[in-house]
């Protein structure tokens, strides 16, 4: 099972895990917090023992040593760290260089990788952008990323993007010591559950936008909203890129046999997987529905063009009758019907009027006008 990568199906093997080092190296003893090496990136860190935040030992090095001995674990939260900062963290916790490279670069695909006893998960976060009116340039879905390193004695969360904060999640977990006592796997579950729940909220908001644009599309001259439909379809695609690729990793977490994930936690992962499946089906239906609305709008454009062409053709036909008669009597022949009669002029004008009226009523009855 070592080295399995569920999103690509590749296998890798790495060196020693964080919890199995024979001795604490000088690099491991380095105080990441007190030295200021994580300044600007460190959001919060805490040492948890028996499910409770240990505030009596505020020293990071001491907490790290106790975590290595199996006495609880540390949870470090980072926000957009630099490559150097991640390298320092990776050296201290024995993180694989490939995982560190992925954590440094944003815009990663959702995935789950296993390096020894360390799990590395990439999750796409999404946020609904409120707007008064949907336009052809409106941003509806904003995306970010959360990377999680989960190993024996530690959890490291790396966040990219201005949303998807985990501070509230940490506070919620700290109110449930029994849950936190289950170990780092519980934190990984809580983060995935938090992210998937945000998918459900965003999907509900996007559904409301789709209902509005659908009603407007099938209103008179609704085809004028095609550019808005296309923009919303692009935003749904952004949501789809976050939701769909996560299905494989989440299914793996729901069935994975791993020391960090207890049987009870695995049951909770199955619940998250069920929620993800629901939102995935919903997002896929959004894409199909918007495609149908877009096709309907294009059909409306064609119908409107046909109606305009029929209307133009009808008026051309009506105008052609007096034009024909005037053209015939404008040829100046000496011998033409009613040319020399007293009432010839009004008779010809009357014939023009009657012919135009008949054609107009005929086109009107056939809904060409």
PDB file of C-alpha atoms in Angstrom, residues 78-83 85-87 89-90 95-108 111 113 115 120-122 145-149 156-160:
ATOM      1  CA  UNK A  78      -0.172  27.885   7.087  1.00  0.00           C
ATOM      2  CA  UNK A  79      -1.435  30.450   4.599  1.00  0.00           C
ATOM      3  CA  UNK A  80       0.349  30.757   1.252  1.00  0.00           C
ATOM      4  CA  UNK A  81       3.830  29.907   2.561  1.00  0.00           C
ATOM      5  CA  UNK A  82       6.889  30.528   0.429  1.00  0.00           C
ATOM      6  CA  UNK A  83       8.935  27.749  -1.101  1.00  0.00           C
ATOM      7  CA  UNK A  85       9.196  28.132   4.393  1.00  0.00           C
ATOM      8  CA  UNK A  86       7.730  24.878   3.119  1.00  0.00           C
ATOM      9  CA  UNK A  87      11.223  23.469   2.662  1.00  0.00           C
ATOM     10  CA  UNK A  89       8.717  22.545   7.405  1.00  0.00           C
ATOM     11  CA  UNK A  90       9.385  19.598   5.121  1.00  0.00           C
ATOM     12  CA  UNK A  95       7.808  15.467   4.030  1.00  0.00           C
ATOM     13  CA  UNK A  96       8.394  14.191   0.520  1.00  0.00           C
ATOM     14  CA  UNK A  97       9.869  16.769  -1.940  1.00  0.00           C
ATOM     15  CA  UNK A  98       7.179  16.017  -4.524  1.00  0.00           C
ATOM     16  CA  UNK A  99       4.439  16.746  -2.009  1.00  0.00           C
ATOM     17  CA  UNK A 100       6.191  19.961  -0.977  1.00  0.00           C
ATOM     18  CA  UNK A 101       6.399  21.007  -4.616  1.00  0.00           C
ATOM     19  CA  UNK A 102       2.660  20.472  -5.020  1.00  0.00           C
ATOM     20  CA  UNK A 103       1.945  22.405  -1.819  1.00  0.00           C
ATOM     21  CA  UNK A 104       4.020  25.339  -3.033  1.00  0.00           C
ATOM     22  CA  UNK A 105       2.322  25.615  -6.413  1.00  0.00           C
ATOM     23  CA  UNK A 106      -1.348  26.527  -6.390  1.00  0.00           C
ATOM     24  CA  UNK A 107      -3.859  25.327  -9.003  1.00  0.00           C
ATOM     25  CA  UNK A 108      -3.342  21.641  -8.245  1.00  0.00           C
ATOM     26  CA  UNK A 111      -5.840  14.210  -5.157  1.00  0.00           C
ATOM     27  CA  UNK A 113      -1.173  10.535  -2.086  1.00  0.00           C
ATOM     28  CA  UNK A 115       4.189   8.647   1.312  1.00  0.00           C
ATOM     29  CA  UNK A 120      -1.030  14.185   1.460  1.00  0.00           C
ATOM     30  CA  UNK A 121      -4.393  15.506   0.284  1.00  0.00           C
ATOM     31  CA  UNK A 122      -5.160  18.373  -2.090  1.00  0.00           C
ATOM     32  CA  UNK A 145      -6.915  25.242  -2.388  1.00  0.00           C
ATOM     33  CA  UNK A 146      -6.195  23.494   0.879  1.00  0.00           C
ATOM     34  CA  UNK A 147      -3.352  20.976   1.127  1.00  0.00           C
ATOM     35  CA  UNK A 148      -3.155  18.696   4.149  1.00  0.00           C
ATOM     36  CA  UNK A 149      -0.148  16.690   5.349  1.00  0.00           C
ATOM     37  CA  UNK A 156      -0.057  20.513   8.516  1.00  0.00           C
ATOM     38  CA  UNK A 157      -2.691  22.432   6.567  1.00  0.00           C
ATOM     39  CA  UNK A 158      -1.582  24.753   3.772  1.00  0.00           C
ATOM     40  CA  UNK A 159      -4.154  27.157   2.367  1.00  0.00           C
ATOM     41  CA  UNK A 160      -4.067  29.086  -0.907  1.00  0.00           C
TER      42      UNK A 160
END
